[in-house]
Every structure is written in C-alpha cells, then in structure tokens.
Tab-separated table of C-alpha atoms in Angstrom:
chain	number	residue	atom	x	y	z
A	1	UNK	CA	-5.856	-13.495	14.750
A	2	UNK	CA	-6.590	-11.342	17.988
A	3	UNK	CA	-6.681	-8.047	18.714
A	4	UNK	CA	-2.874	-8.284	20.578
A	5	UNK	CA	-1.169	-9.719	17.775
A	6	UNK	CA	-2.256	-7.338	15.269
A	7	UNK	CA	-1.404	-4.593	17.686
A	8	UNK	CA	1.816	-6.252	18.024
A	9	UNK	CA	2.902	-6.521	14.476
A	10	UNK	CA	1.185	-2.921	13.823
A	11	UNK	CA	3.985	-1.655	16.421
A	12	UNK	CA	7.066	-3.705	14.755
A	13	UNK	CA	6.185	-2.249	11.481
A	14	UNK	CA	5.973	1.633	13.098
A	15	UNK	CA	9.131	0.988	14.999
A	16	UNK	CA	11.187	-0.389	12.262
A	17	UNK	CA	9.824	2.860	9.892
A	18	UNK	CA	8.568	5.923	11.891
A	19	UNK	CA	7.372	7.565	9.289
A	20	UNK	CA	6.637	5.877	5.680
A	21	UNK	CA	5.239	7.252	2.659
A	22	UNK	CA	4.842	6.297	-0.621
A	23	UNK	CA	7.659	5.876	-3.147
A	24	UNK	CA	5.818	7.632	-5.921
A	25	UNK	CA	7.930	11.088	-6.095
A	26	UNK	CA	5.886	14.103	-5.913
A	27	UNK	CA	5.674	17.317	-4.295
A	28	UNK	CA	1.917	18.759	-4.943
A	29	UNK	CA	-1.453	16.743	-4.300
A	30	UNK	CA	-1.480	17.001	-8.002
A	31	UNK	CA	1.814	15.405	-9.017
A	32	UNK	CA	0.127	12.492	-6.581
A	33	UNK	CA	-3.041	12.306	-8.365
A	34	UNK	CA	-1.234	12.220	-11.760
A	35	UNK	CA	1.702	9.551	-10.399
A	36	UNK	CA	-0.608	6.993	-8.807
A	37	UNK	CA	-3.289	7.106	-12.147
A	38	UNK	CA	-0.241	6.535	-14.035
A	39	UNK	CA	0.615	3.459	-11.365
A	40	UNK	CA	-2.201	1.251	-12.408
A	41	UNK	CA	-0.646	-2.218	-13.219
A	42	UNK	CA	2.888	-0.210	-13.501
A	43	UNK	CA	5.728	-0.179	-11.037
A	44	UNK	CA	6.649	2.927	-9.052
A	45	UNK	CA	10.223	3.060	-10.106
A	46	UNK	CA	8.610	3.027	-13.934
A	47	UNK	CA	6.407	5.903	-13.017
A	48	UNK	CA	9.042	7.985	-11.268
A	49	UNK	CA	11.679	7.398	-14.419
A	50	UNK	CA	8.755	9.438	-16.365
A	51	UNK	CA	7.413	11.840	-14.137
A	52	UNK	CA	10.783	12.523	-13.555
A	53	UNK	CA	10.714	14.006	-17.148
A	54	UNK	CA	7.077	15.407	-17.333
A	55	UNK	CA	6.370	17.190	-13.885
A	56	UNK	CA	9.826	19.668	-14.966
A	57	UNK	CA	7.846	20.704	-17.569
A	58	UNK	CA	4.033	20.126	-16.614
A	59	UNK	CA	3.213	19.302	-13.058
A	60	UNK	CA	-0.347	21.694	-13.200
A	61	UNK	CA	-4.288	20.502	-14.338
A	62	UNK	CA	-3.766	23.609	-16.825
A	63	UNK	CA	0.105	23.020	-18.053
A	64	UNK	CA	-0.617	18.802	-18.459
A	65	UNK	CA	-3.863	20.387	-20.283
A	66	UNK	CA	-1.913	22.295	-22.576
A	67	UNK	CA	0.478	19.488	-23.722
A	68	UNK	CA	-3.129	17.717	-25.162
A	69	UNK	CA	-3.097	13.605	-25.242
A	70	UNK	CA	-0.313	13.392	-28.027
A	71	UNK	CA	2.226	15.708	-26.182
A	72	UNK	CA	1.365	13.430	-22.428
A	73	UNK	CA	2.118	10.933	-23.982
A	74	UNK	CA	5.616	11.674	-25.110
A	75	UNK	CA	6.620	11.846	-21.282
A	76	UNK	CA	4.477	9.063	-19.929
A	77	UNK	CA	4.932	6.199	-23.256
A	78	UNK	CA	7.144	4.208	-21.188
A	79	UNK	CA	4.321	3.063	-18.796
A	80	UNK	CA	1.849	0.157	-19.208
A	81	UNK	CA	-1.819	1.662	-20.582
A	82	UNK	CA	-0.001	4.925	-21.451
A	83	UNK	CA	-2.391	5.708	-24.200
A	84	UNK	CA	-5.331	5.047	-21.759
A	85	UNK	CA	-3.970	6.954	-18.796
A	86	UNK	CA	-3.250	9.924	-21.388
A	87	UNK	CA	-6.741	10.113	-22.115
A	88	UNK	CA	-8.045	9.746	-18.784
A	89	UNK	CA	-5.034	12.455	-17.195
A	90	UNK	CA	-6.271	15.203	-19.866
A	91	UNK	CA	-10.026	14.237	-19.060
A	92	UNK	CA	-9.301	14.783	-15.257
A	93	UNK	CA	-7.172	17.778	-15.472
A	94	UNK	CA	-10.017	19.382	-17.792
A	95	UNK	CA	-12.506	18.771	-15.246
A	96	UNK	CA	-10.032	20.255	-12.392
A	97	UNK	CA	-9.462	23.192	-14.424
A	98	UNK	CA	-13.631	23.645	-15.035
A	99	UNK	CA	-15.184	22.671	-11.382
A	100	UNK	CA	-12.019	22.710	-8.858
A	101	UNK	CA	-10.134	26.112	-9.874
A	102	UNK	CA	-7.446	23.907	-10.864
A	103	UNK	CA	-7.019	22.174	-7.697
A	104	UNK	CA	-7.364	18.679	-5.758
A	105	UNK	CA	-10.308	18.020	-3.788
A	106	UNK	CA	-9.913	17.020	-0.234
A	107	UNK	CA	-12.852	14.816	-1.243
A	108	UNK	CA	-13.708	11.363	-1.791
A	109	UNK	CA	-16.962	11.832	-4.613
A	110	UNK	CA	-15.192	14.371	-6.492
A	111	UNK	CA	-11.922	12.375	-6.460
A	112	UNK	CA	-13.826	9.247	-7.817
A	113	UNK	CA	-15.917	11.103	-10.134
A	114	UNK	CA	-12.006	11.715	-12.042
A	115	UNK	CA	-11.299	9.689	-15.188
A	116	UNK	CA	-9.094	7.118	-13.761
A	117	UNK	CA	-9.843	7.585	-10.316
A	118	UNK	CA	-11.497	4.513	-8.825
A	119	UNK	CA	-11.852	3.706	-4.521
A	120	UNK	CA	-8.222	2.953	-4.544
A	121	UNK	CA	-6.702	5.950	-6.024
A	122	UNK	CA	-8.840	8.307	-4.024
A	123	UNK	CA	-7.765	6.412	-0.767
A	124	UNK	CA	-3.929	6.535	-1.485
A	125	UNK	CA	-4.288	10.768	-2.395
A	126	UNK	CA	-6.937	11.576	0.538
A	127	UNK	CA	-4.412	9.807	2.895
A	128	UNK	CA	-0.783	10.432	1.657
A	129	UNK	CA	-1.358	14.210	0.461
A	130	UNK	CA	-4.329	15.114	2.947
A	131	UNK	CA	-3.561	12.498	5.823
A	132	UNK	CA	-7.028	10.926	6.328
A	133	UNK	CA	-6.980	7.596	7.813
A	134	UNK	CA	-7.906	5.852	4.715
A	135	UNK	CA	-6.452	2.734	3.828
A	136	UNK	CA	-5.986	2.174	-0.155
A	137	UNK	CA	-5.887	-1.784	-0.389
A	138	UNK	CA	-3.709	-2.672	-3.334
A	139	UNK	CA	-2.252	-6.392	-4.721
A	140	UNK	CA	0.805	-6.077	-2.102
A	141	UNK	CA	-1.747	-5.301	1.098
A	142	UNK	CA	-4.269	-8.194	-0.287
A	143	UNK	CA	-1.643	-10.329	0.008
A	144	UNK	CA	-0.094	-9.176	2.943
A	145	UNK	CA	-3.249	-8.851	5.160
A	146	UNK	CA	-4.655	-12.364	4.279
A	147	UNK	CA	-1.544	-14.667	3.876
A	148	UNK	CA	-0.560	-13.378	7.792
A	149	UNK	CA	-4.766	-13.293	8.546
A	150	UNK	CA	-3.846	-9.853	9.801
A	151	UNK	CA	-7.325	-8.555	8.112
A	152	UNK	CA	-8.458	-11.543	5.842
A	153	UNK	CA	-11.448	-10.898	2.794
A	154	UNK	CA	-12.396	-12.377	-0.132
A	155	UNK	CA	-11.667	-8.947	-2.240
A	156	UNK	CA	-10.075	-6.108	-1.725
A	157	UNK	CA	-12.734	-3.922	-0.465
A	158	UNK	CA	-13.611	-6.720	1.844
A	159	UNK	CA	-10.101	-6.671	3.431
A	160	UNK	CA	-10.169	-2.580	2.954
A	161	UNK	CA	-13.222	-2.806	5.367
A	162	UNK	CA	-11.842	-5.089	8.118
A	163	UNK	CA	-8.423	-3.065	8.318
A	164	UNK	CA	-10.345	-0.001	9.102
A	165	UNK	CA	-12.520	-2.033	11.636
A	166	UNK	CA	-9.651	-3.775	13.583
A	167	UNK	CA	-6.800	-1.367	13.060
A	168	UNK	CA	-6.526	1.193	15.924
A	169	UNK	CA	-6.557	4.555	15.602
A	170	UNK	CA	-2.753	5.267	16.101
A	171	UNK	CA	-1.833	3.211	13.216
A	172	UNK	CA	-4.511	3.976	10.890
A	173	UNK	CA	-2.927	6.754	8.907
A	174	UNK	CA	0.387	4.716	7.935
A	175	UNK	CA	-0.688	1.147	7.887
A	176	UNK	CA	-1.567	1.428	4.028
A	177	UNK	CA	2.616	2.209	3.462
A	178	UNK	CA	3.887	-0.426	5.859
A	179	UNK	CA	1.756	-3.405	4.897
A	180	UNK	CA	2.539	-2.050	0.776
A	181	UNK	CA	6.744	-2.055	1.454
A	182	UNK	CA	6.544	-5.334	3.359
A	183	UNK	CA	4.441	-6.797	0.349
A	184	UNK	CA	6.577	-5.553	-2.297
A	185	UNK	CA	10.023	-6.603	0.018
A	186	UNK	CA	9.550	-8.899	2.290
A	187	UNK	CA	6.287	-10.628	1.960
A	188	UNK	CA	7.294	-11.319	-1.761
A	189	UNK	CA	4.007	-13.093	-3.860
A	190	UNK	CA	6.168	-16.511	-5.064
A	191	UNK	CA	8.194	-16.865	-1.919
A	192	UNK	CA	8.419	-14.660	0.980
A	193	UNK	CA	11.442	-14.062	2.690
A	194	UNK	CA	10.211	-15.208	6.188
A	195	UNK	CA	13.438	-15.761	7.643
A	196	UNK	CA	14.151	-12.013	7.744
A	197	UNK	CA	10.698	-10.570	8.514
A	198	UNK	CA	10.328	-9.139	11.711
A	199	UNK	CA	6.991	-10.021	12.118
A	200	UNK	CA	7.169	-13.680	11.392
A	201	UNK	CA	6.617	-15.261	14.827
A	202	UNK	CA	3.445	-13.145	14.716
A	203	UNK	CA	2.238	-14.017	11.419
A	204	UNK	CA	-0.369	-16.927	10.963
A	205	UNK	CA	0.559	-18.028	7.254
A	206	UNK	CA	1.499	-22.091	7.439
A	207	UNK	CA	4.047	-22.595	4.414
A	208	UNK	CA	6.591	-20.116	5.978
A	209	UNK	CA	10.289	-20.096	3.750
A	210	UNK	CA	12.990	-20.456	5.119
C-alpha cells in the first residue's frame, strides 16, 4: 500500500469521528489502568457493567487496596480471569501506593513493571489518559491493519512498529481508537461488512463481502 492511500483512509476515519476514545468508562488515569487490566480477553461492555459497580465505591490504588483480593473480586467476578486480574490489581495498586504516592506514571518502565501491565496496556493508558502518540496494537487493529495491508506484520509488535513508522504525525495520537471501532464494527473477524465501510475502495483485502 502507498503512502497516499494510507493517508487517505487515515483522513476518512478522522472525518467520520473527530475525536474517538476508548469505550472503557473512566474518569482518572487510574480508573483506566484498572479498566483496561480488567479488559484482557474480556469485552468492554463486560468491564464497564462492573466498574460501573466498583469505581462508586473504590476508584483509588489505596481504596481498591483496602477492599484486599476477596472484596475486588466481588465487583469484578463477572469478568473472564477475574481471580487473576484481582491478584494482579491489588499487586499494582500496592506498588502505586509504595513507589508512585498513589498515582499513575506518565511512564512506560514503571507502567510495565505493574502486575498485569504488559506493552499493550501501557500504550492504551500513556496515549488515552496522557495523549502520547503511542499506538496499543490489539486483536481488532491486527486484523484491521493487515487484512486492508494498511501496516501488515507477522505479530503484533511487528504491525505496532510499522504503524508508528508510516502513520503521520497528525493521525498518530487517534489511529489506535479508529482502526479498534472499525475492527470491532465494521471490519468484523468472520465477515466484514465491506459494503458499508467507508474505506473499502481503499482497502487492499481480496475476499471483500458484499
């Protein structure tokens, strides 16, 4: 794919949504870090349903602290790995608490060095809550970015790596949202709804639906 076509689709995807963020609710760079850990393998709208619940009551490193494993897992039991991503939440929010005076680091190393927190976590929270120009490469983006050969790789740091060398600067701080909502809505993983994607005379991918 050239350099004009991915500009091209880039600008479809901005024009059609201005300004997109992620559909994890939150309203802290904590209630971030504690929604997308609790994301892994889970859907958004599963997450939200129990943060919904817990971040009322406990939406601090200290007050998730205080509920210990047992009581985070109350609010959070509804969600795939939940007794996993209890133990790693009360891990990370004890280490907040000890070296970050309770607060998220605008930082990649001491994001990643979080229970939980792997490349992909630290991107989506460095970019959505502090705006870097990361881009967090997830199942929806793979997809997305190879199947059109917008930014094509044989894993996802691979395709991570050629986004951030061949998307320009303008689009670099949104890209990660657009390319995740047209994975999860339009270019669907069994069959993609082509005929209503408005970037489908731009897109590369042979087997188009109708």
């Amino acid at each position: 794919m050239n350099q004009a076509k991915r500009i091209e689709i880039l600008s479809r995807l901005r024009d059609a949504n201005p300004h997109p963020t992620t559909e994890l609710e939150y309203s802290t760079p904590f209630e971030l870090l504690v929604a997308v850990t609790l994301s892994a393998q889970a859907t958004d709208v599963g997450v939200n349903k129990a943060t919904r619940k817990l971040f009322p009551v406990a939406n601090t490193p200290q007050a998730i602290y205080d509920l210990g494993v047992d009581g985070l897992k109350e609010y959070i039991k509804t969600i795939g790995l939940f007794n996993s991503k209890a133990n790693n939440v009360i891990k990370a929010c004890k280490i907040l608490i000890d070296k970050h005076n309770g607060e998220v680091p605008e930082d990649r190393a001491a994001l990643e060095a979080l229970p939980g927190v792997g490349r992909k976590t630290a991107n989506v929270v460095l970019n959505t809550a502090f705006g870097w120009p990361t881009i967090a490469v997830d199942t929806h983006i793979f997809r997305v970015s190879n199947r059109t050969k917008l930014a094509m790789g044989k894993d996802v740091v691979a395709v991570e790596e050629k986004l951030l060398k061949v998307v320009p600067a303008e689009f670099k701080v949104d890209v990660h949202h657009w390319l995740i909502l047209h994975g999860r809505y339009t270019c669907v993983a069994r069959k993609p709804r082509c005929g209503s994607c408005i970037i489908e005379d731009l897109c590369e991918f042979k087997d188009k639906t109708d």
